[in-house]
mmCIF file of C-alpha atoms in Angstrom:
data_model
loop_
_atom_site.group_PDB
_atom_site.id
_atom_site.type_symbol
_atom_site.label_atom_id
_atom_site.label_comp_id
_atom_site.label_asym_id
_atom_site.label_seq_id
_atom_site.Cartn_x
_atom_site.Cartn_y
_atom_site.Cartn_z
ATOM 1 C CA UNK A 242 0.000 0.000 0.000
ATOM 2 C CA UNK A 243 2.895 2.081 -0.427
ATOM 3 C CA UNK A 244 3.870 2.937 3.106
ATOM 4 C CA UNK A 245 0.393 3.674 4.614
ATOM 5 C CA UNK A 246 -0.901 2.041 7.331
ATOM 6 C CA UNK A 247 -2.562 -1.184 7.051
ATOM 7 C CA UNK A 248 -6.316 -1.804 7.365
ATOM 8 C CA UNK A 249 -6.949 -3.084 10.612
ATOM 9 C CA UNK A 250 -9.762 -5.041 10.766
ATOM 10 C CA UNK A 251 -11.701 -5.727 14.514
ATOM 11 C CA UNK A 252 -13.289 -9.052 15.244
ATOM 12 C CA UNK A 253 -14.340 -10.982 17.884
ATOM 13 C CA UNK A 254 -11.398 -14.140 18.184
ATOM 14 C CA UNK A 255 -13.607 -17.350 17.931
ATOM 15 C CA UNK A 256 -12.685 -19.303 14.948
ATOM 16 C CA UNK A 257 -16.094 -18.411 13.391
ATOM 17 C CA UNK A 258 -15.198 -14.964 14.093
ATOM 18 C CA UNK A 259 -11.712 -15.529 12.654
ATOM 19 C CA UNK A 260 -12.951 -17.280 9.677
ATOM 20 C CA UNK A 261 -15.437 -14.229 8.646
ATOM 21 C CA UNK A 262 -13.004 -11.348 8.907
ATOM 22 C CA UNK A 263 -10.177 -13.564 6.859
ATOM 23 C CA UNK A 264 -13.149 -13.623 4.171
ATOM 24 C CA UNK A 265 -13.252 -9.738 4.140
ATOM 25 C CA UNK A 266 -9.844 -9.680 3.980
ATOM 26 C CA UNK A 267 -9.478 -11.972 1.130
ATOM 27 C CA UNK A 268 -12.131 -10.294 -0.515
ATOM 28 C CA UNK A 269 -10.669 -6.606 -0.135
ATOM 29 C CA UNK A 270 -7.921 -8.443 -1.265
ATOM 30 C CA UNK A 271 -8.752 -9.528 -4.654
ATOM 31 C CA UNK A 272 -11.168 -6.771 -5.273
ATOM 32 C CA UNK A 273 -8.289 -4.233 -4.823
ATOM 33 C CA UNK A 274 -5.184 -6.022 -5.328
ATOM 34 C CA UNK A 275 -3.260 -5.879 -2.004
ATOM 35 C CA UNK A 276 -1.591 -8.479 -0.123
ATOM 36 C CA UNK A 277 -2.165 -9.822 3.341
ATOM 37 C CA UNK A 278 0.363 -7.862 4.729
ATOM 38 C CA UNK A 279 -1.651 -4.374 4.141
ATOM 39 C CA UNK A 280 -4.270 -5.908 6.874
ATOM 40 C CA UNK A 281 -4.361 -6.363 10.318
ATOM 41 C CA UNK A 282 -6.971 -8.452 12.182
ATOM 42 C CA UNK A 283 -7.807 -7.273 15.534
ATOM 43 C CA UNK A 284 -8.985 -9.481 18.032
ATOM 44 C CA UNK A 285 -11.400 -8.343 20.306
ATOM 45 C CA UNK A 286 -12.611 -9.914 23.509
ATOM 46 C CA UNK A 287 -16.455 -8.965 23.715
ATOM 47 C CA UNK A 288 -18.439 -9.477 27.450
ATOM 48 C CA UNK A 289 -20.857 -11.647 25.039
ATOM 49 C CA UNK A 290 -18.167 -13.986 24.835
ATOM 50 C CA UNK A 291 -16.996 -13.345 28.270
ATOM 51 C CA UNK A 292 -20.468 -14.113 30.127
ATOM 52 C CA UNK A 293 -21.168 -17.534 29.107
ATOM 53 C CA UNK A 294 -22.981 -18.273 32.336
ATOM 54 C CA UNK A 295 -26.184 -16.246 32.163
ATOM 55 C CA UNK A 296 -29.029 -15.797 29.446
ATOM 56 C CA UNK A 297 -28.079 -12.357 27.299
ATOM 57 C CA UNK A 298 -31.266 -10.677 28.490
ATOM 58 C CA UNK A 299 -29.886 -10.846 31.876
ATOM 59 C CA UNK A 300 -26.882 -8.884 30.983
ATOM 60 C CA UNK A 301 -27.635 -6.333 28.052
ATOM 61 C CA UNK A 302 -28.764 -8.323 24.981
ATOM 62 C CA UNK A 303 -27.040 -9.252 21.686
ATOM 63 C CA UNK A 304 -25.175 -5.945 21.830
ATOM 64 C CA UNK A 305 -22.917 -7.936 23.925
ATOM 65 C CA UNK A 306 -21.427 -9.236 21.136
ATOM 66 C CA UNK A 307 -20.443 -6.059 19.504
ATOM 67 C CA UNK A 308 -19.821 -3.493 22.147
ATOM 68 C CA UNK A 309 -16.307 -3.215 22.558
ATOM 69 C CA UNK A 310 -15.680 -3.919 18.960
ATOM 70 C CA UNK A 311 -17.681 -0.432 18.205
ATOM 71 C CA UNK A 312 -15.954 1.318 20.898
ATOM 72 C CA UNK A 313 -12.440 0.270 19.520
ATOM 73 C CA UNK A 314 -14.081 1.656 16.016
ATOM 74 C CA UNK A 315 -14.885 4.723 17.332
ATOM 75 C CA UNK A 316 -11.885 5.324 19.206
ATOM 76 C CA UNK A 317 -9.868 4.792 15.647
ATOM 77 C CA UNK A 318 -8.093 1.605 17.017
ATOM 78 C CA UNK A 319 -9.829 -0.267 13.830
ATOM 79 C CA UNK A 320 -10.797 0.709 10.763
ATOM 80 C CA UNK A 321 -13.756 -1.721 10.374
ATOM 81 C CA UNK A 322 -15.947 -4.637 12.282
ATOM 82 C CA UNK A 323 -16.976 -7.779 10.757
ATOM 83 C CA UNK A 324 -19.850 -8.819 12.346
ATOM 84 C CA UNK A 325 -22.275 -11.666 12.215
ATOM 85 C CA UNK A 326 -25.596 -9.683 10.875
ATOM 86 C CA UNK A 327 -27.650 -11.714 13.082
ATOM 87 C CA UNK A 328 -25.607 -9.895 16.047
ATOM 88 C CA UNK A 329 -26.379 -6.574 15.371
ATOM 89 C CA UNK A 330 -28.700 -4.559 17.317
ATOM 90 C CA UNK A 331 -31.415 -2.649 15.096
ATOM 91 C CA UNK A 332 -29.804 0.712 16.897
ATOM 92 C CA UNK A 333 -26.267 1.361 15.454
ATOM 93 C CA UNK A 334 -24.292 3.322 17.915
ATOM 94 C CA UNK A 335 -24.018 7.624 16.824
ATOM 95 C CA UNK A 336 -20.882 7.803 14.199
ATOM 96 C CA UNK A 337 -21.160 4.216 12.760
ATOM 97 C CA UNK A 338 -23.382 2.501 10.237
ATOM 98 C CA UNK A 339 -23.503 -0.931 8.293
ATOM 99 C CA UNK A 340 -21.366 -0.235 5.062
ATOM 100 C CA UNK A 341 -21.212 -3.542 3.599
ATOM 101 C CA UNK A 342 -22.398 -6.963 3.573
ATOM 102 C CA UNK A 343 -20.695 -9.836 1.663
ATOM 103 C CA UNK A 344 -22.679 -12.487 -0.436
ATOM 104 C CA UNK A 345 -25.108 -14.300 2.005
ATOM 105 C CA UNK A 346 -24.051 -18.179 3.321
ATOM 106 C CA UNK A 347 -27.074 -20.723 3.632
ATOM 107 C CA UNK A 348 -29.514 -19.270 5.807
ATOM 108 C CA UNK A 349 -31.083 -22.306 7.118
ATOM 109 C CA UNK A 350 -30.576 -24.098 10.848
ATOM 110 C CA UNK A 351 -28.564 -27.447 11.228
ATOM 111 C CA UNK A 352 -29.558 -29.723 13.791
ATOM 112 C CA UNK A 353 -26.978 -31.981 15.577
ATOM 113 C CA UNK A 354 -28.218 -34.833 17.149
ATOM 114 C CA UNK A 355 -26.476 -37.688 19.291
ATOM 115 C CA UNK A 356 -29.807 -39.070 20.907
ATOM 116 C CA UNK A 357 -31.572 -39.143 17.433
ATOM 117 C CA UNK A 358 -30.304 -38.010 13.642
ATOM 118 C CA UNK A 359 -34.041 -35.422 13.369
ATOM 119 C CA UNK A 360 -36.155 -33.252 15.456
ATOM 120 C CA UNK A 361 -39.141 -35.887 15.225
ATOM 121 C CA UNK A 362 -37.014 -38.569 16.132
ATOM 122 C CA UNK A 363 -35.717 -37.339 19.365
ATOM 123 C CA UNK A 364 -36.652 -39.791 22.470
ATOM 124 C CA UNK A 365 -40.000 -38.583 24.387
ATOM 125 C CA UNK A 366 -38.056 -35.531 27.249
ATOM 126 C CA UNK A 367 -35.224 -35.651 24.869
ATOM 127 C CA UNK A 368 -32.635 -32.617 26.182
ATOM 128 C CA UNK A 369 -32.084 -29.983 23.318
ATOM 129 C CA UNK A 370 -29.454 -27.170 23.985
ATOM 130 C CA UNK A 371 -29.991 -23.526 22.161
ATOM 131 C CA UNK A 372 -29.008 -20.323 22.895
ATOM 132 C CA UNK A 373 -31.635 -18.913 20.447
ATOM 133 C CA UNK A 374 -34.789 -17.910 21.708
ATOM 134 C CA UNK A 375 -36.247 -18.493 18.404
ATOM 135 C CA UNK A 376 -34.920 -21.874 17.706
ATOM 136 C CA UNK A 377 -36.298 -22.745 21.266
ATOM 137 C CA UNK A 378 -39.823 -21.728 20.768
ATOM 138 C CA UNK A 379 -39.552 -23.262 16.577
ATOM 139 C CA UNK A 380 -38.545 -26.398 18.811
ATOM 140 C CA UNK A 381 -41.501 -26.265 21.712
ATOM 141 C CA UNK A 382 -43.913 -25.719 18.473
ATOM 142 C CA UNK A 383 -42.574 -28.942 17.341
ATOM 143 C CA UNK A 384 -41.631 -31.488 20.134
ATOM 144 C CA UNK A 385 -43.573 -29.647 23.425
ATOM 145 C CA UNK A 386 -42.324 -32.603 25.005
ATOM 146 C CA UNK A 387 -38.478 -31.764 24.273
ATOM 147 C CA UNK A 388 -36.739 -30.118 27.617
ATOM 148 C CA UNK A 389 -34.828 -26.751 26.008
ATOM 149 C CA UNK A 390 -32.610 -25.444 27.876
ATOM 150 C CA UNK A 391 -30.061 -22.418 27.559
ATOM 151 C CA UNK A 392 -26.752 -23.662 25.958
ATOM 152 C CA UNK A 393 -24.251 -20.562 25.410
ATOM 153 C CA UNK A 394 -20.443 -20.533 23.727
ATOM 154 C CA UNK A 395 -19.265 -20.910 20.216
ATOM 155 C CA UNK A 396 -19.707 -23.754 18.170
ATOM 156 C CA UNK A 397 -16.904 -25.832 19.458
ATOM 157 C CA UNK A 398 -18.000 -25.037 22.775
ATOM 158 C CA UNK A 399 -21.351 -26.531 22.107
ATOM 159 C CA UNK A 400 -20.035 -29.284 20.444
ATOM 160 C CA UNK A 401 -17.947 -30.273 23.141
ATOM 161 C CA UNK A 402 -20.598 -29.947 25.850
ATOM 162 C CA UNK A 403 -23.222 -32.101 23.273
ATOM 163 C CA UNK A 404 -20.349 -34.651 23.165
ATOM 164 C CA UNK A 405 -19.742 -34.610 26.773
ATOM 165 C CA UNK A 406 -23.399 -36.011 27.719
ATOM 166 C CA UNK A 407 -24.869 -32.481 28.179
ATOM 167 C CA UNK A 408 -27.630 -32.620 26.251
ATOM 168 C CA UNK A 409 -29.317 -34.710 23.321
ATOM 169 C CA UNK A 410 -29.088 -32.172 20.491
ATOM 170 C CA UNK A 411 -28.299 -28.516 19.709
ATOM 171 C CA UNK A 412 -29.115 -26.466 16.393
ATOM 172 C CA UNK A 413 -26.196 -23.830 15.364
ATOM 173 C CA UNK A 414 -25.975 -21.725 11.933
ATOM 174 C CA UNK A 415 -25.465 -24.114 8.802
ATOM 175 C CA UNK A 416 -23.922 -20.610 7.367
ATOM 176 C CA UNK A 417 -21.122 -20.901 10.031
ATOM 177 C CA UNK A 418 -20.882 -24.716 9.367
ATOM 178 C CA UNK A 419 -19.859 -23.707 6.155
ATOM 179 C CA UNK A 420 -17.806 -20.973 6.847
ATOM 180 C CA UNK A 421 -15.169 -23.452 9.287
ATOM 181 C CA UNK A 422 -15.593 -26.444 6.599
ATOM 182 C CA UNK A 423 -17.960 -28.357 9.398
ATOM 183 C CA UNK A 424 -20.944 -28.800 7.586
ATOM 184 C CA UNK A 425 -20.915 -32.874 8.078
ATOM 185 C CA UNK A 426 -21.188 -32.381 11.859
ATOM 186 C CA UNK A 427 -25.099 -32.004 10.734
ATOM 187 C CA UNK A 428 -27.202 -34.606 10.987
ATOM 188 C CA UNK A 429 -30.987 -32.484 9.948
ATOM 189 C CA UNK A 430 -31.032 -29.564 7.544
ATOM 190 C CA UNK A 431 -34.372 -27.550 8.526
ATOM 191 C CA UNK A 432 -36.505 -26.139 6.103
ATOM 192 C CA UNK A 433 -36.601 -22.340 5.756
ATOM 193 C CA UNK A 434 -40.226 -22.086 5.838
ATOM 194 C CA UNK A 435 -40.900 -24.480 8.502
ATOM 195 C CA UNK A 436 -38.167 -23.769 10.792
ATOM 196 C CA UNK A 437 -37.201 -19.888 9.496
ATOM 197 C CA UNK A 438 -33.619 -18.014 10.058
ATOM 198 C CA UNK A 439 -33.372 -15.298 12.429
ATOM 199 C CA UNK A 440 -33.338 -12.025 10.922
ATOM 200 C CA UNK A 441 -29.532 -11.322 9.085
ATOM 201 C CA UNK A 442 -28.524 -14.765 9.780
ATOM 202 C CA UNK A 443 -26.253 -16.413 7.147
ATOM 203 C CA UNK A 444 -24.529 -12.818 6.393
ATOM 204 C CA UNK A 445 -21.075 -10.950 7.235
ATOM 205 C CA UNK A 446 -21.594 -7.653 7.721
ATOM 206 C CA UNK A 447 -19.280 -4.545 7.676
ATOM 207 C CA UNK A 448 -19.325 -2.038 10.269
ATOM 208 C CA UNK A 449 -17.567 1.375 9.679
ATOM 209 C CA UNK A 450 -17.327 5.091 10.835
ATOM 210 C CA UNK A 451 -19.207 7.738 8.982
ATOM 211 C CA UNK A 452 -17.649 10.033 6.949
ATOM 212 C CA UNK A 453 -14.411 7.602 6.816
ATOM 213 C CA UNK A 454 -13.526 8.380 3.132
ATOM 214 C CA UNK A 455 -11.011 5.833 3.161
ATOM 215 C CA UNK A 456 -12.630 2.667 3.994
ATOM 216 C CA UNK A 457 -15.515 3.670 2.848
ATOM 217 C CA UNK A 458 -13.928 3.485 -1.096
ATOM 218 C CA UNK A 459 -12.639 -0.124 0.153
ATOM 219 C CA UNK A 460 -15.455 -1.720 1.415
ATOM 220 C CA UNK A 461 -17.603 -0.409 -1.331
ATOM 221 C CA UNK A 462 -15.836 -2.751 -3.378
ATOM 222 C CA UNK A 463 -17.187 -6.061 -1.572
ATOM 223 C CA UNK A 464 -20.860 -5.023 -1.051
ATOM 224 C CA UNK A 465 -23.662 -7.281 -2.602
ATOM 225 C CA UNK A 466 -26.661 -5.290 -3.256
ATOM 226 C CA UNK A 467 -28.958 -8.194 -3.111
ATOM 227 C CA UNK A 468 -27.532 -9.314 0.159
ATOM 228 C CA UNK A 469 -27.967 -5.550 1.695
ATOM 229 C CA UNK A 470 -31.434 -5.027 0.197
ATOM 230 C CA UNK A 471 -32.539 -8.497 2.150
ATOM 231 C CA UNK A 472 -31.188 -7.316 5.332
ATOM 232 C CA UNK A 473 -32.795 -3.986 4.961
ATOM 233 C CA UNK A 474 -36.109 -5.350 4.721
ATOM 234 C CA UNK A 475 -35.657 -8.326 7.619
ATOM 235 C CA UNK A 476 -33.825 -5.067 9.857
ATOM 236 C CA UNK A 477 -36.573 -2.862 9.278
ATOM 237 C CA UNK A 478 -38.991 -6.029 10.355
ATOM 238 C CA UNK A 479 -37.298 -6.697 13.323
ATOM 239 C CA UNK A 480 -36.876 -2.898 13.894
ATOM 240 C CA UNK A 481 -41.124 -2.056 13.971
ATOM 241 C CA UNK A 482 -41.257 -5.199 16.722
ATOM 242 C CA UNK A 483 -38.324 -4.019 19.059
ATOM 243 C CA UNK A 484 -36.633 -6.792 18.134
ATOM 244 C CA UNK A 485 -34.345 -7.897 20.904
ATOM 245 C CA UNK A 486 -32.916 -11.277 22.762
ATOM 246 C CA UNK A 487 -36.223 -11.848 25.179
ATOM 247 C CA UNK A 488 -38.109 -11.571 21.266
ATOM 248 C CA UNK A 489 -38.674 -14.771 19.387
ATOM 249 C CA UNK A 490 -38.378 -13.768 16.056
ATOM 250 C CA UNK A 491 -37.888 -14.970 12.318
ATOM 251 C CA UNK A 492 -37.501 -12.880 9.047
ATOM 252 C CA UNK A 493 -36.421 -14.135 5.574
ATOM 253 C CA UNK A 494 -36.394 -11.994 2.898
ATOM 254 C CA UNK A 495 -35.678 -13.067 -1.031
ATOM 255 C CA UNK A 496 -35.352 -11.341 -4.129
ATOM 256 C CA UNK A 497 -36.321 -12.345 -7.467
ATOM 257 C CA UNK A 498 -35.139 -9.856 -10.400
ATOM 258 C CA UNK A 499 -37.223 -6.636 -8.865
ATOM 259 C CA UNK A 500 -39.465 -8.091 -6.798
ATOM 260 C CA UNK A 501 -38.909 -9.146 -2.592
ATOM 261 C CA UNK A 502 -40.768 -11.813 -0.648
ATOM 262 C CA UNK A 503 -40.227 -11.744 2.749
ATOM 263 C CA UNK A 504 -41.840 -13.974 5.470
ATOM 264 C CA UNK A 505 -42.230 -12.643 9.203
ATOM 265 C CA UNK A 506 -42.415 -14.710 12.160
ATOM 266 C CA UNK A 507 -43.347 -14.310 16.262
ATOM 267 C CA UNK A 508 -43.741 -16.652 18.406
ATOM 268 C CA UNK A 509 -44.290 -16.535 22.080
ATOM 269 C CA UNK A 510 -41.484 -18.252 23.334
ATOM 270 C CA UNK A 511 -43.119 -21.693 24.832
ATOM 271 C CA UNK A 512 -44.251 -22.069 20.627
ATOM 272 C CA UNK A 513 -47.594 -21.786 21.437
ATOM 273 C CA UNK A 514 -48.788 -18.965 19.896
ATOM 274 C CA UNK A 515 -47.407 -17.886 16.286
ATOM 275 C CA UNK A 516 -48.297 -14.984 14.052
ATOM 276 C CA UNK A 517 -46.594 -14.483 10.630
ATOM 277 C CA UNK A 518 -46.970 -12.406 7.703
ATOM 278 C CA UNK A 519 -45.497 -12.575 3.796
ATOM 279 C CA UNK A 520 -45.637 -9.763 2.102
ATOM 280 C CA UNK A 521 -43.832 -9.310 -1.459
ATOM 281 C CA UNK A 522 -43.376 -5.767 -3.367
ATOM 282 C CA UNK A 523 -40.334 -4.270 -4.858
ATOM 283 C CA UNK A 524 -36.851 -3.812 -4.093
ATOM 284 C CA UNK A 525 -37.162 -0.545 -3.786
ATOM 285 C CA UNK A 526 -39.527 -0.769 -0.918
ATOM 286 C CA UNK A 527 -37.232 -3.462 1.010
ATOM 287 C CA UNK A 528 -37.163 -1.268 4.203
ATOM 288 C CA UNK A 529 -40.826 -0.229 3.820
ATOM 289 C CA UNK A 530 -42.058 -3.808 3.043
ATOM 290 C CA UNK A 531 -40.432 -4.906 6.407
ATOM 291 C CA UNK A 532 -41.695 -2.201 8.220
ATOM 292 C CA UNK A 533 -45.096 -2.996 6.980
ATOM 293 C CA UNK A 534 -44.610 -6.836 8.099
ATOM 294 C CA UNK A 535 -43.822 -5.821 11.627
ATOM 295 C CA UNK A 536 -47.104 -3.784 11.450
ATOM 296 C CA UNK A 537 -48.992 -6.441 10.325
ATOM 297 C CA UNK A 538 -48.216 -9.247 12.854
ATOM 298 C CA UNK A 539 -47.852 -6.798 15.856
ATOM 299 C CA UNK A 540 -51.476 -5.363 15.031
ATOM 300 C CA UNK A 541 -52.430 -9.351 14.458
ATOM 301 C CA UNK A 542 -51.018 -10.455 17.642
ATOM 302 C CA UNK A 543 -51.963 -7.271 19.707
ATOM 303 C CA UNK A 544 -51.033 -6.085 23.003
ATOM 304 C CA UNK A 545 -52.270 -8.938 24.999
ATOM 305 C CA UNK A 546 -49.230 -11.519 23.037
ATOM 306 C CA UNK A 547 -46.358 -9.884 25.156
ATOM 307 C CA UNK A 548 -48.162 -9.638 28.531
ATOM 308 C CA UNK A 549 -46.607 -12.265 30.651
ATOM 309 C CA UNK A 550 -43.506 -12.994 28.898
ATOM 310 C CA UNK A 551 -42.005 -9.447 28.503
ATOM 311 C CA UNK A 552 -39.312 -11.094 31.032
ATOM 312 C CA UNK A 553 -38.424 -14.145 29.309
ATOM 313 C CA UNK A 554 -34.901 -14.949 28.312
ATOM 314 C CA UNK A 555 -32.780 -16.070 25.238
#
């Protein structure tokens, strides 16, 4: 880069973590033509991945996960976050906005079982860990029987405690599968419309300063419009329903030439009780369209859906 200072880019130092900001790398990369030695990847301990003994509601929510990583971005100590869409509050902290998002992974849910291969062949009680409040209620909707319980850490984490007797099964991201080479630790691909993502899952996002000229013209480079136009609408849907980690919810939004589908899901988190929405319009209207399905389902569901769980937990 001919003597300037390298990019540094902030992450959070799991090997999923790892594995997504060596992608933007590689990607900056190739769509600019510098080497690996004009980067630096920051590794950033966040108290999401410090706190692994308490649900997130309990201690501040998904923001967790990104907290310090913004404040070393705003305090110029990186250049830009990689993130984990999924992650990322709908309120972006003053001086910082989503910039980019790379081509979206698989957006489904992979089940790994050791009691049974599938959901519906779990023993009756079976144990099944998540630390999803969606993917617990999707579950209860499915097996009431099943015994959820809370199951924080990264993904070898989890996989270590399912191997160690912990519990039965566990579902995790069959985008991060992917993304470490791990996809045949799956033993049940779920079906998008049966068992949909949570909203962003599946894409890396970038997270920059405003009015950074600089990176801006990088990461500019590595954007995919039809990725960002998804998450716009499935943002703006989890934005109207004050979206956060005691709210199971589910958005999935697809595009087909100029036209968007997306499909909005709540559920109250014992699976009970589900309300959902599809709505499909135009690209242009991504962030309208899922402003409209949070409308829709929250006027559907009304008031009385959130009294008596407002305190449940991820």
């Amino acid at each position: 880069m001919g003597g300037t200072a390298p990019i540094r880019i902030g992450t959070r130092g799991s090997q999923l973590a790892l594995a997504q900001a060596s992608e933007v790398r590689s990607r900056l990369m190739v769509a600019h033509g510098l080497d690996e030695s004009d980067f630096e990847i920051t590794v950033i301990s966040t108290s999401g991945d410090r706190i692994l003994d308490r649900p997130l509601s309990e201690v501040g929510g998904k923001g967790l996960f990104t907290k310090e990583i913004e404040e070393a971005l705003l305090d110029k100590r990186i250049d830009i976050a990689v993130h984990s869409s999924k992650d990322m509050a709908t309120l972006i902290p003053p001086g910082l906005y989503l910039s980019a998002f790379l081509p979206r992974e698989d957006v489904r849910d992979a089940f790994i079982g050791r009691a049974a291969p599938t959901i519906a062949e779990l023993p009756q009680g079976a144990r099944v860990g998540s630390a999803s409040l969606r993917r617990q209620a999707l579950l209860k909707r499915m097996r009431p029987d099943l015994e959820v319980v809370t199951f924080r850490g990264n993904v070898q984490t989890r996989l270590r405690k399912l191997d160690s007797g912990d519990v039965d099964a566990t579902l995790l991201a069959l985008a991060g599968l992917n993304r470490m080479a791990m996809a045949d630790v799956a033993t049940e691909i779920l079906p998008v419309d049966s068992f949909p993502p949570a909203p962003g899952q599946g894409a890396i996002c970038i997270e920059s300063r405003l009015g950074d000229e600089r990176t801006d013209g990088l990461v500019a480079a590595i954007c995919d419009a039809p990725t960002a136009t998804a998450l716009a609408a499935e943002r703006a849907f989890l934005a109207r329903l004050d979206g956060s980690c005691r709210t199971p919810i589910a958005a999935h939004a697809t595009l087909s030439g100029d036209t968007l589908s997306l499909h909005g899901m709540i559920l109250t988190p014992d699976g009970t009780r589900l309300h959902e929405t599809r709505l499909t319009g135009l690209v242009a209207d991504a962030a309208r369209l899922g402003e409209e399905a949070g409308r829709q389902v929250l006027d559907e569901a009304g008031a009385a859906f959130f009294a008596g769980w407002a305190g449940s937990v991820r």
